[in-house]
Coordinates of C-alpha atoms in Angstrom, one line a residue:
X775 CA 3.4 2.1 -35.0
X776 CA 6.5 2.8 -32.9
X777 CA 7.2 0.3 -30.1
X778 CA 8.8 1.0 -26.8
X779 CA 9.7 -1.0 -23.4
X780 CA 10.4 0.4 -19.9
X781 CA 10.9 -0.8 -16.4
X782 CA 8.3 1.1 -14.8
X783 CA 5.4 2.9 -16.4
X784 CA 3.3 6.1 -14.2
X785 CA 0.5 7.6 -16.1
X786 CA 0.0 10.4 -14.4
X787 CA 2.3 13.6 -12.8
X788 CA 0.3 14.4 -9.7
X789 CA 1.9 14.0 -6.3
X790 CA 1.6 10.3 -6.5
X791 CA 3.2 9.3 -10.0
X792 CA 6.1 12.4 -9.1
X793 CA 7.2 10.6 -5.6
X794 CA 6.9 7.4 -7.2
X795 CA 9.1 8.1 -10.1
X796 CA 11.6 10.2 -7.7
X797 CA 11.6 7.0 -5.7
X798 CA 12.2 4.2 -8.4
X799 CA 14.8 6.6 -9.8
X800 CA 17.1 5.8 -7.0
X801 CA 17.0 2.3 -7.8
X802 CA 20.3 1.0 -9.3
X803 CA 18.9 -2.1 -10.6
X804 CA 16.7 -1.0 -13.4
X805 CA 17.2 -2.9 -16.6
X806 CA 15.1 0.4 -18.2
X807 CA 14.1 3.5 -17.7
X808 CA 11.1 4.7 -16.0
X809 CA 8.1 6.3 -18.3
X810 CA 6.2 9.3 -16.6
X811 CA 3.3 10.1 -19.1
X812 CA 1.5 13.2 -18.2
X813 CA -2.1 14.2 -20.2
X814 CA -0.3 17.8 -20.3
X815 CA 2.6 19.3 -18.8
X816 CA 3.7 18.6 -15.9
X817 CA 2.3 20.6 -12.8
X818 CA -1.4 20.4 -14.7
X819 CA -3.2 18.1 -12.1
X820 CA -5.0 18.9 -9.2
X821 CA -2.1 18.2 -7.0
X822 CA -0.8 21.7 -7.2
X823 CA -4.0 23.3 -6.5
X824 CA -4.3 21.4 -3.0
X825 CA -3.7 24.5 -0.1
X826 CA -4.7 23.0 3.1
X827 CA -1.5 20.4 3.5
X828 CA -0.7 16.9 4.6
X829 CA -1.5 15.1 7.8
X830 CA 1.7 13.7 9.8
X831 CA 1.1 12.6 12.9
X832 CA 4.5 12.8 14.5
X833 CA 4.2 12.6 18.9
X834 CA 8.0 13.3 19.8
X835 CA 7.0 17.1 18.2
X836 CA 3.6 17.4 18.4
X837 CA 2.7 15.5 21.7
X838 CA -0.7 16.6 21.8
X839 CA -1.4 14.0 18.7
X840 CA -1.2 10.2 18.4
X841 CA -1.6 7.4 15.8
X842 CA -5.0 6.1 17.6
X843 CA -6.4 9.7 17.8
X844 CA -5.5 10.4 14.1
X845 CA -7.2 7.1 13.0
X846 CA -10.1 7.4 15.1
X847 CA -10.6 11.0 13.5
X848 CA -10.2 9.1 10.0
X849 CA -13.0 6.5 10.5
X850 CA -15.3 8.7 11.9
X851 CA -14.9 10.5 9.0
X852 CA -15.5 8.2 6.8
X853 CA -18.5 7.3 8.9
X854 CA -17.0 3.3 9.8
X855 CA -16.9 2.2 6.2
X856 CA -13.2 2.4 5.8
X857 CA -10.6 -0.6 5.7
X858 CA -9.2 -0.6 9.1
X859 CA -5.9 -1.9 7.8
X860 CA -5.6 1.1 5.0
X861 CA -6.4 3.7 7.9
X862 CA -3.3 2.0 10.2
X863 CA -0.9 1.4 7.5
X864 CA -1.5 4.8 6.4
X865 CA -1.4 6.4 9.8
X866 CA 1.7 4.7 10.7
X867 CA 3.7 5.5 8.1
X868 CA 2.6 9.3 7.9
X869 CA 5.7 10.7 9.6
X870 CA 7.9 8.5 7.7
X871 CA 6.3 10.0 4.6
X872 CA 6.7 14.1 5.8
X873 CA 10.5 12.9 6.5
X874 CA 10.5 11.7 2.5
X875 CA 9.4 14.6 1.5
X876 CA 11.5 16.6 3.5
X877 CA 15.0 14.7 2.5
X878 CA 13.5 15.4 -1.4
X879 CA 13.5 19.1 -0.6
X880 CA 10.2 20.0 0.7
X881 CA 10.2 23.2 2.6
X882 CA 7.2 22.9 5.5
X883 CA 6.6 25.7 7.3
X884 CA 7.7 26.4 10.7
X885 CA 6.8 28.0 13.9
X886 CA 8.7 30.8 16.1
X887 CA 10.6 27.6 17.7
X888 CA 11.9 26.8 14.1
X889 CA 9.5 23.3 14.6
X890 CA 7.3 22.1 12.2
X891 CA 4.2 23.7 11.9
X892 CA 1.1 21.9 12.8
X893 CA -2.5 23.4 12.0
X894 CA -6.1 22.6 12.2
X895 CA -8.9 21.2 10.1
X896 CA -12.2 20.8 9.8
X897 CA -12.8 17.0 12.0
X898 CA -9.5 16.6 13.3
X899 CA -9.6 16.3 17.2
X900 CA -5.8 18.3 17.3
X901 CA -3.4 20.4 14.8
X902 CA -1.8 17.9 12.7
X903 CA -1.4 19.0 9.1
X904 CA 1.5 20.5 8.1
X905 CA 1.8 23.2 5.2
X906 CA 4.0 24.8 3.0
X907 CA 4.3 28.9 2.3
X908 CA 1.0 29.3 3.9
X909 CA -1.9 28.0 1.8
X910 CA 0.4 26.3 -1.5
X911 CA 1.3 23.1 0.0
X912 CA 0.4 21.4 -3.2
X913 CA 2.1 23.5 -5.4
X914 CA 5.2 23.4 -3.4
X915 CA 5.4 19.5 -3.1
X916 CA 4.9 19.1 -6.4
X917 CA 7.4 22.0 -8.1
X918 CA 10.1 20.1 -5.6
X919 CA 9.6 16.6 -7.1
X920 CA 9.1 18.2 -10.7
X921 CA 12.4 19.9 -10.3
X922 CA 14.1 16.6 -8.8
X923 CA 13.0 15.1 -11.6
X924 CA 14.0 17.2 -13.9
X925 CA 17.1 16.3 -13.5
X926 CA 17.2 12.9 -13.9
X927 CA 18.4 10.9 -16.7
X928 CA 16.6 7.8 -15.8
X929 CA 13.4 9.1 -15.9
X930 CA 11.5 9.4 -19.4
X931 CA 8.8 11.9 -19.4
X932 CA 5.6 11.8 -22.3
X933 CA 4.0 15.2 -21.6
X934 CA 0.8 15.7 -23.4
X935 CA 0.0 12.1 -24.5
X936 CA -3.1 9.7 -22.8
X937 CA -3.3 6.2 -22.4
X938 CA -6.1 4.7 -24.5
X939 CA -5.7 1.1 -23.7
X940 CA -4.1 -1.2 -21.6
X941 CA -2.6 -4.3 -22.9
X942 CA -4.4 -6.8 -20.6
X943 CA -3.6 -10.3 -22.2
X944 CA -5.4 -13.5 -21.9
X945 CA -4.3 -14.5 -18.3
X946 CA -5.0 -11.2 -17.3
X947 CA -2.1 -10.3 -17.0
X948 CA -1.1 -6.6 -17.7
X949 CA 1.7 -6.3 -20.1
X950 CA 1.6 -2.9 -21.7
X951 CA -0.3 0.1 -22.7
X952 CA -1.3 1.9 -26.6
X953 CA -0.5 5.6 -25.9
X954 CA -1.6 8.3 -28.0
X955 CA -0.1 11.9 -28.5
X956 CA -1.9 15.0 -28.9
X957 CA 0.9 16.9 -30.5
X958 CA 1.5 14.4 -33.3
X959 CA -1.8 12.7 -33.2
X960 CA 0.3 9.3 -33.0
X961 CA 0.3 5.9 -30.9
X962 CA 2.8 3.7 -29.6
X963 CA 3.0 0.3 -27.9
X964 CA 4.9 0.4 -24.6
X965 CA 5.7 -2.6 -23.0
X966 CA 6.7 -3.1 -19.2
X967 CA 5.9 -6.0 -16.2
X968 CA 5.2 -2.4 -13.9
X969 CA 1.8 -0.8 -15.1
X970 CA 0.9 2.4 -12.3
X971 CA -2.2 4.1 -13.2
X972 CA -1.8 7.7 -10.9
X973 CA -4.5 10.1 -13.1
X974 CA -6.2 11.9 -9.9
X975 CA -9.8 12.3 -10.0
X976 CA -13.6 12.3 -11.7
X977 CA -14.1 16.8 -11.4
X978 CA -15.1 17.3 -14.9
X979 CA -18.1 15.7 -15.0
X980 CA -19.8 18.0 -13.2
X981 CA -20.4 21.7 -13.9
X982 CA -18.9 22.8 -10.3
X983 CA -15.8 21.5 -9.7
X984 CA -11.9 22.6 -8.1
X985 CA -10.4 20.3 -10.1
X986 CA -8.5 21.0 -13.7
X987 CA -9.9 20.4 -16.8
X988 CA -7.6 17.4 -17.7
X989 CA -9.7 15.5 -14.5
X990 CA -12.1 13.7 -16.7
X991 CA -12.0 10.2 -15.0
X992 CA -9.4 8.4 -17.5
X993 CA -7.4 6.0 -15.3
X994 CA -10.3 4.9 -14.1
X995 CA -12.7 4.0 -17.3
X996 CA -9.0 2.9 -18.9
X997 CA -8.6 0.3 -15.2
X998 CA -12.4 -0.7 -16.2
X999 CA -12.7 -1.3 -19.5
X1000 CA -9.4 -3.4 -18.9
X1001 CA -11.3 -5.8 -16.4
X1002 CA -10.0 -4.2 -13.3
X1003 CA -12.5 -3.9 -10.1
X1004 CA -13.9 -0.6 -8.8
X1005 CA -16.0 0.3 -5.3
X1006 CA -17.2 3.0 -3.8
X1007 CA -17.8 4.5 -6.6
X1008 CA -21.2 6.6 -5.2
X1009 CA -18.6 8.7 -2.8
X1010 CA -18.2 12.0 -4.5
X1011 CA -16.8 14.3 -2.3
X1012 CA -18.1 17.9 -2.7
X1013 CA -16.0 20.7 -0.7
X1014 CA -18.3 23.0 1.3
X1015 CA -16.3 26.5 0.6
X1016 CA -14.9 27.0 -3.6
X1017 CA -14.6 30.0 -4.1
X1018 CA -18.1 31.6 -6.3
X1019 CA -17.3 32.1 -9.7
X1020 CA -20.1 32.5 -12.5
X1021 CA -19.5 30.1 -15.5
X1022 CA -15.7 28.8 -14.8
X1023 CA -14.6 25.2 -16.0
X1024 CA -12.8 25.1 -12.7
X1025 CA -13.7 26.7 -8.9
X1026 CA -10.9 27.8 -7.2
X1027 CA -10.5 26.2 -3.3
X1028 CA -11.0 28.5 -0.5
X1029 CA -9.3 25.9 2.2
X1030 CA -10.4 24.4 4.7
X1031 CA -7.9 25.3 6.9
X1032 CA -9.7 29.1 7.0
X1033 CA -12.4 27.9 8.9
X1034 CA -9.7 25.8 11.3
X1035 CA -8.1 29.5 11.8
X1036 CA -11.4 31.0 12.8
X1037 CA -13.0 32.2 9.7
X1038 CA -16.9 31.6 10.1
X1039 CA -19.8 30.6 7.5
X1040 CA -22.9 33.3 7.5
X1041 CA -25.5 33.5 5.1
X1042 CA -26.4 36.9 3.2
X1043 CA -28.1 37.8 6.2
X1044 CA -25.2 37.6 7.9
X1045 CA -26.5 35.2 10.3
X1046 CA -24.0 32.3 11.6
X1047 CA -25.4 29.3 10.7
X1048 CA -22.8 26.0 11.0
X1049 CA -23.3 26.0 15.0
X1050 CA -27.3 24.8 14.1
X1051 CA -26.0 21.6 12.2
X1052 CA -23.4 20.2 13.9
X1053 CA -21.8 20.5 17.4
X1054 CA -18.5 21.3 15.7
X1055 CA -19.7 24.1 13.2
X1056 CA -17.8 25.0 10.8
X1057 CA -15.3 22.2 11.5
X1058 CA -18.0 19.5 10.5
X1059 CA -17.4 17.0 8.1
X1060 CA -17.1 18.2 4.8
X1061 CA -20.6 16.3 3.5
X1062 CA -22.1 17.7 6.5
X1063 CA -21.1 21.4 6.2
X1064 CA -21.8 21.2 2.1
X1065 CA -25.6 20.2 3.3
X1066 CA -26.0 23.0 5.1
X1067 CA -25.0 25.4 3.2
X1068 CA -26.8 24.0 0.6
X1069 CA -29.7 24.5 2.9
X1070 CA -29.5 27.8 4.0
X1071 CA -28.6 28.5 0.5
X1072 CA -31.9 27.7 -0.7
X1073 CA -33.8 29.6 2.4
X1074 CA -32.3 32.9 1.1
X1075 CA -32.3 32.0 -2.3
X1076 CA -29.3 32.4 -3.6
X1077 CA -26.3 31.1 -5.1
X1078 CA -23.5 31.2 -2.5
X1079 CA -22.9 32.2 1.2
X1080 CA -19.8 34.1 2.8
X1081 CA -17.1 33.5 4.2
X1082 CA -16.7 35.7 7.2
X1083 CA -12.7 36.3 7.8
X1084 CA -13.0 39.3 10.0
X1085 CA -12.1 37.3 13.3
X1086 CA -8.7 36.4 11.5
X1087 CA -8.1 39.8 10.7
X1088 CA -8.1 41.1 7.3
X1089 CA -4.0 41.5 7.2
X1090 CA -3.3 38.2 9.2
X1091 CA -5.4 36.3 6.8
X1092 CA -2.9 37.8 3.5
X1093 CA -0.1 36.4 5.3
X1094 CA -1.7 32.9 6.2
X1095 CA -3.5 32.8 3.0
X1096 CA -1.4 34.1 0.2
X1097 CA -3.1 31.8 -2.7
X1098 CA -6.5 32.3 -1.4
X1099 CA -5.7 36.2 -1.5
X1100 CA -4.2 36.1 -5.0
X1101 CA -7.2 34.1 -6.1
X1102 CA -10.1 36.5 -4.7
X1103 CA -8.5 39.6 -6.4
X1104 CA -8.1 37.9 -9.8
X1105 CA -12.0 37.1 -9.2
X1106 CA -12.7 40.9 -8.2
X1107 CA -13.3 40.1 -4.5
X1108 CA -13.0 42.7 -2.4
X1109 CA -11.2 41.0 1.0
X1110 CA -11.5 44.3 2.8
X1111 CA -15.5 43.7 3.6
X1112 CA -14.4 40.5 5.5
X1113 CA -16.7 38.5 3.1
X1114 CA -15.4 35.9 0.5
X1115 CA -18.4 33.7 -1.2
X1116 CA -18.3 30.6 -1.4
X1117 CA -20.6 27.6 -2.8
X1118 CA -19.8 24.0 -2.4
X1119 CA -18.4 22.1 -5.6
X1120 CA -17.0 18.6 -6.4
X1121 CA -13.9 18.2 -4.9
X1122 CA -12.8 15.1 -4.0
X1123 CA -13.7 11.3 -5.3
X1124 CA -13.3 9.0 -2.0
X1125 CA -13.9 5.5 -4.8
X1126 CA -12.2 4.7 -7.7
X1127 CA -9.9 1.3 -8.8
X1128 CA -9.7 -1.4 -5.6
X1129 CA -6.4 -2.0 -4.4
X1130 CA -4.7 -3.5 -1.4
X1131 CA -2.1 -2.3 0.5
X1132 CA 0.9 -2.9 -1.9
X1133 CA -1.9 -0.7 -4.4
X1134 CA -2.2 -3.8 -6.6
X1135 CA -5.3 -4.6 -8.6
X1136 CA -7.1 -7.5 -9.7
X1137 CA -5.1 -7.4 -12.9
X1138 CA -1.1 -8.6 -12.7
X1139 CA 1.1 -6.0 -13.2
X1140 CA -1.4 -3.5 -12.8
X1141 CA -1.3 -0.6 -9.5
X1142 CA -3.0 2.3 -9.2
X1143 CA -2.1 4.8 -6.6
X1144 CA -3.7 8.6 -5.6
X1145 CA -7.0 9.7 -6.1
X1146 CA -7.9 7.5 -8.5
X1147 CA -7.2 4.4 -6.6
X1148 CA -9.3 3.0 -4.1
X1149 CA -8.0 1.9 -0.6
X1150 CA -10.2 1.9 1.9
X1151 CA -8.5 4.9 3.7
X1152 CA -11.6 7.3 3.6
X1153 CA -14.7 5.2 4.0
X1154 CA -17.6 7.0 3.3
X1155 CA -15.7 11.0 3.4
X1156 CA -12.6 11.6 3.5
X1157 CA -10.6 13.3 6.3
X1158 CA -9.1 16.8 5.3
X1159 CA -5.4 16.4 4.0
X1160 CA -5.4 12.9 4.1
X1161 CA -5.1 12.9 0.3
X1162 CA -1.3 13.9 -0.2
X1163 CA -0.8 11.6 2.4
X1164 CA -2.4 8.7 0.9
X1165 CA -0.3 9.6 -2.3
X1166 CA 3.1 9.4 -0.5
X1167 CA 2.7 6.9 1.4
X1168 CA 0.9 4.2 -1.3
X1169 CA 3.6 5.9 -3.3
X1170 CA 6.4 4.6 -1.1
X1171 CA 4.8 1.4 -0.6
X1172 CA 4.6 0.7 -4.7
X1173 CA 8.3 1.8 -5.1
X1174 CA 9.2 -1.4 -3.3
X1175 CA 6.9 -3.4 -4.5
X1176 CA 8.1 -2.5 -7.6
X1177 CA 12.0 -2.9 -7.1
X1178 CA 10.7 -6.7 -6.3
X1179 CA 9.2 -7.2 -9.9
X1180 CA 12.0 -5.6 -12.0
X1181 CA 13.6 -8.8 -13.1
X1182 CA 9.9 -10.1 -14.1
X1183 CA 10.1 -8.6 -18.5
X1184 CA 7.0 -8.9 -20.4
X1185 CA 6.7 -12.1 -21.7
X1186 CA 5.4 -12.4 -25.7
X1187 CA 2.4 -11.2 -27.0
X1188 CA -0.6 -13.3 -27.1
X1189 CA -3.3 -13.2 -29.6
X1190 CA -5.4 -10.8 -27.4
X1191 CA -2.7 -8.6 -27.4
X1192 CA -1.9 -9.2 -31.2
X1193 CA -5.3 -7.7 -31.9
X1194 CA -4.8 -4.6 -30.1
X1195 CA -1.8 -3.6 -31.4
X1196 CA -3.4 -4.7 -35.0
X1197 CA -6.8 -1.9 -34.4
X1198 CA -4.9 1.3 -33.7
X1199 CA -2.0 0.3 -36.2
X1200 CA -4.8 0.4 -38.5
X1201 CA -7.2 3.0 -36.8
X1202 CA -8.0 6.8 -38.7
X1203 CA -7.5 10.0 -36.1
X1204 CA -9.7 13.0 -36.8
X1205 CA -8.5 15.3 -35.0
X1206 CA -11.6 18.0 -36.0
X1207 CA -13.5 18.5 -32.8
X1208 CA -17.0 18.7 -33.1
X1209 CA -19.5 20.7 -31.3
X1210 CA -22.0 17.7 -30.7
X1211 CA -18.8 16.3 -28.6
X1212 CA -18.9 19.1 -26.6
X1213 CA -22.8 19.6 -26.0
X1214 CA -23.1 16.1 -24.7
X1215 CA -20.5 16.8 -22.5
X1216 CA -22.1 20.1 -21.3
X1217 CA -25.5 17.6 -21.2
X1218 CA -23.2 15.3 -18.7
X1219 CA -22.4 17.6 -16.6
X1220 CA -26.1 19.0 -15.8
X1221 CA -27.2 15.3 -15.4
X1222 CA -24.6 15.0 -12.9
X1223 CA -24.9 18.1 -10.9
X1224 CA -28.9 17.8 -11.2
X1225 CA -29.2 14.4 -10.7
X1226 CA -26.1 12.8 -8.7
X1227 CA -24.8 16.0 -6.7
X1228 CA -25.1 16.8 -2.6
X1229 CA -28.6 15.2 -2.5
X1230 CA -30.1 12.5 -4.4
X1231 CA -32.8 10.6 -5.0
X1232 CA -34.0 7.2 -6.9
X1233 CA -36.6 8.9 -9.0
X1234 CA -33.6 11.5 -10.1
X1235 CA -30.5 8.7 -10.3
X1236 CA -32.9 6.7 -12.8
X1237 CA -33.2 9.9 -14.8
X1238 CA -29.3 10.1 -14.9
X1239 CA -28.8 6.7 -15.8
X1240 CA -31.0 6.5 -18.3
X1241 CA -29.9 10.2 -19.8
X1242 CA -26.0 9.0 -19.3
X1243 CA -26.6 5.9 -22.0
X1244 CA -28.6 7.6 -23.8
X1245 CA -25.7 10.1 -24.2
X1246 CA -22.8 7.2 -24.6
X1247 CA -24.7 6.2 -27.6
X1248 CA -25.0 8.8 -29.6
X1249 CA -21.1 9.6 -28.9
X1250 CA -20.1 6.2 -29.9
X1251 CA -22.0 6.7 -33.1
X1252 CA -20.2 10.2 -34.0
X1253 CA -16.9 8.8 -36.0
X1254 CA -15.7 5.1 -36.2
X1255 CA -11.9 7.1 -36.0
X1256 CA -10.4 8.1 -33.2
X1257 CA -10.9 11.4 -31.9
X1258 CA -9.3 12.8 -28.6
X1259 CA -12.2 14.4 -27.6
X1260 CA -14.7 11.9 -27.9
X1261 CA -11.8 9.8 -26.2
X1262 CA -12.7 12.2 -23.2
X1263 CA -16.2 11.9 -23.3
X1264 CA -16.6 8.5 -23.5
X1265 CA -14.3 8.0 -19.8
X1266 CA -16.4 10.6 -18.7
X1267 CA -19.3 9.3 -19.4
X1268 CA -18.2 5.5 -18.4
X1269 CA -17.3 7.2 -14.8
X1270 CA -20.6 8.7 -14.1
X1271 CA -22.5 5.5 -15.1
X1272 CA -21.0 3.5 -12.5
X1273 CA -21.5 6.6 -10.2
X1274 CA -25.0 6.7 -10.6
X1275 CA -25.5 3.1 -10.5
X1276 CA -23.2 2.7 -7.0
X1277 CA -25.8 5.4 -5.7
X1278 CA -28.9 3.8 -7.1
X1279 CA -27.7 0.4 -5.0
X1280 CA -26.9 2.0 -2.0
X1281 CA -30.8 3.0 -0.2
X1282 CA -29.4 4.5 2.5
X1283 CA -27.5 7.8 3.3
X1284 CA -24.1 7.6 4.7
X1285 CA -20.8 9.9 4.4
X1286 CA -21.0 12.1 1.7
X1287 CA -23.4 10.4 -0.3
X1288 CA -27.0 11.6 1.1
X1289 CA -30.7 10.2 -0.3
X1290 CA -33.3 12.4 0.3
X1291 CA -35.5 9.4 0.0
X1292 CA -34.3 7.9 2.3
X1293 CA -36.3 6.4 5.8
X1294 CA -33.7 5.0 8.8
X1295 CA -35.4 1.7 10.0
X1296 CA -36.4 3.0 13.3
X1297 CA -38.5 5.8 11.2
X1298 CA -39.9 3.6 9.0
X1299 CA -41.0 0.9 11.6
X1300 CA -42.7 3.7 13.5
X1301 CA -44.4 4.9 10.5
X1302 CA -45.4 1.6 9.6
X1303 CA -47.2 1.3 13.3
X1304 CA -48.8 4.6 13.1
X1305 CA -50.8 3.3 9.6
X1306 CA -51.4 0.0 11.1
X1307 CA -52.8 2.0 13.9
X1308 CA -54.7 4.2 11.9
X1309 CA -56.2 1.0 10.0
X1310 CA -57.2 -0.8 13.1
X1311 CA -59.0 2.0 14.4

């Protein structure tokens, strides 16, 4: 087995593990290099695929914002349960984090004034999100810190490799991590006092989904196994408008900055619908707006709804909307009827590995930062394009947290550690994939999106559970080697276990996770008295 030893180790190239690795680059104190491991090629993650953009709440150019209005938006959002601390620090620091970008090369978009350009989405109280060549904010903050770090000679990069294990010692104390290489079927021991897991989020375990196929839940089942705490893990985030696609692996977004530019939900009726849900229609919170369309999907029986872009105007909408355009004639959708379709799908995952504000974990050494991480930011739902932000700014917060623990090397192995190594120095790899491996995961995914989807109930998350262990099993019990894909599975299938079980303990609906079965107190008491009523009479 080949043995390596870095400063600084980022598994993960979405926006988070790029702006952190551009950052620590700059450092002129590293004893090592820094060690970007990717589960593809870079630009594979969701990251790129985000449109809508990133909050900054910057007054002096936009003085119809503020901090406290951009905070009070968040929490409401998130329906109270978010760390107050997370939402402030966050806030706070979100101009600081546009300005980053911008001295990295980002290229927002700006108005006729040649300011920045702030637009509108769905459950903020005023335009604040700024975006880059219309709808590919995503793509373009990522190709500028891919480009950057291209460059560098400080920066290692492990493209198509995972991480199977951490090395977690007996003081729990992180010290390293067992990588494995799809291209050469190999592993390696890497050793460094800076562990950062960055993998992005949990999409693949259901059937609808806008995330890529490499978002199978890894960081988090690797941060788990390892010991390290998780919460909110019952906040699955589904967005209200992916674009309708039969049988694809992936949904592509239609943003959510459409509807903040006056595009409207209708049913196939063409009936307008949002207004009857919420007193800010289409501009709802994303759980709520998913719900009902949900709803009046089911009252007309079909699969999707519409997307009616006719008040933007056909030709205004290309200009604003270039990715969403590009996507709805690769998916033969005529734009010129003024009527995209659109079905909710898993989109974003608000729990995932606790952290505090410096993103550390329960485990020494150990951080985790992005979507996989869990910081209290978005309560219950998140807030629309408070994700890149999040990434940045944690991002920014880790670097120096970081440049603080550089002259901390790993210290010797222990016997924990020792027997690590030992197993995958001595472990087969059968490479063959099988097609149970891929029928359970099929079998995952309808359990999920049956089961532990928009609506849920005990009756159906006891169903799941027991359907989920039933399925870890009989994967465990396919090949004692290693295999890749069972390697996938088996996160999976760890991530949607302690889904389901975070929404079997929590009775009551809130955010974006919603129990059909279940009775707010003030209901229940007054069903309670009508029985005794009915009894005593």
């Amino acid at each position: 087995m080949k043995f390596s030893k870095y400063s600084a180790i980022i598994i993960g190239s979405g926006i988070s593990g790029l702006f952190l690795a551009n950052k620590l680059s700059l450092n002129n104190n590293l004893s090592d290099d820094v060690l970007l491991i990717t589960k593809d090629e870079l630009f594979s993650g969701s990251s790129a695929l985000a449109q809508g953009g990133i909050v900054s709440v910057i007054p002096e150019i936009n003085p119809t914002d503020s901090i406290e209005s951009h905070i009070k938006d968040t929490i409401q959002a998130g329906c109270g349960l978010n760390e107050l601390n997370s939402v402030k620090f966050v806030s706070q620091n979100s101009a600081n984090a546009a300005q980053e970008l911008i001295r990295f090369g980002v290229e927002f978009d700006k108005n006729e004034k040649n300011s920045l350009n702030f637009t509108l989405e769905g459950a903020h109280s005023c335009p604040r999100i700024l975006h880059a060549l219309g709808d590919s904010t995503g793509k373009v903050i990522e190709k500028t810190l891919c480009d950057r770090l291209n460059k560098l000679d400080n920066v290692d990069i492990y493209s198509n490799t995972v991480v199977v294990e951490l090395l977690v010692d007996e003081n729990n104390e992180c010290k390293g991590i067992i990588t494995y290489n799809k291209l050469s079927h190999s592993f390696e021991a890497v050793y460094s006092s800076n562990i950062v897991i960055a993998t992005g989020g949990i999409g693949q375990i259901y059937k609808n989904t806008t995330n890529p196929a490499v978002s199978t839940g890894d960081g988090i089942a690797l941060a788990y196994n390892a010991g390290a705490d998780v919460e909110n893990m019952e906040f699955v985030q589904f967005h209200p408008t992916a674009l309708y696609c039969k049988n694809k692996k992936t949904m592509p977004l239609v943003s959510e900055s459409a509807r903040g530019e006056g595009a409207k939900l209708v049913d196939l009726n063409g009936d307008y619908f949002a207004k009857n849900y919420h007193h800010q229609a289409d501009l709802a919170p994303r759980d709520v707006v998913a719900r009902a369309i949900i709803k009046q999907m089911d009252e007309t029986d079909s699969d999707f709804v519409n997307l009616d872009i006719s008040q933007i105007g056909i030709e205004k909408f290309k200009q604003r909307f270039p990715t969403i355009t590009s996507l709805c004639y690769e998916n033969n959708v005529d734009l010129s009827s003024g009527l995209i379709p659109v079905a909710p799908a898993q989109h974003y995952f608000m729990g995932g590995i606790k952290v505090d504000t410096n993103a550390k974990t329960n485990i020494k050494n150990l951080y985790a930062i992005g979507e996989c991480s869990s910081t209290g930011l978005h309560g219950a739902n998140r807030l629309a394009s408070n994700s890149l932000l999040e990434c940045v700014v944690y991002a920014q917060q880790l670097a120096s947290v970081i440049e603080a623990n550089l002259q901390n090397p790993p210290k010797k192995n222990d016997a924990k550690i020792k027997e690590i190594i030992e197993k995958y120095s001595q472990i087969d790899v059968n490479n063959t994939e099988t097609s149970q491996i891929l029928e359970y995961f099929n079998n995952l995914k309808e359990t999920m999106s049956t089961y532990v989807s928009i609506k849920r109930n005990e009756a159906g998350l006891n169903k799941a559970l027991v359907e989920i262990s039933s399925l870890e099993a009989k994967t465990k019990r396919i090949s004692n080697s290693f295999n890749y894909e069972k390697y996938e599975l088996l996160n999976a299938l760890c991530v949607a276990k302690l889904i389901t079980k975070a929404a079997l303990n929590r009775k009551e609906s809130i955010g974006a996770h919603y129990r059909e079965d279940y009775i707010p107190e003030k209901q229940a008491k007054k069903e309670i008295t009508q029985n005794d009523k009915i009894l005593v009479e």
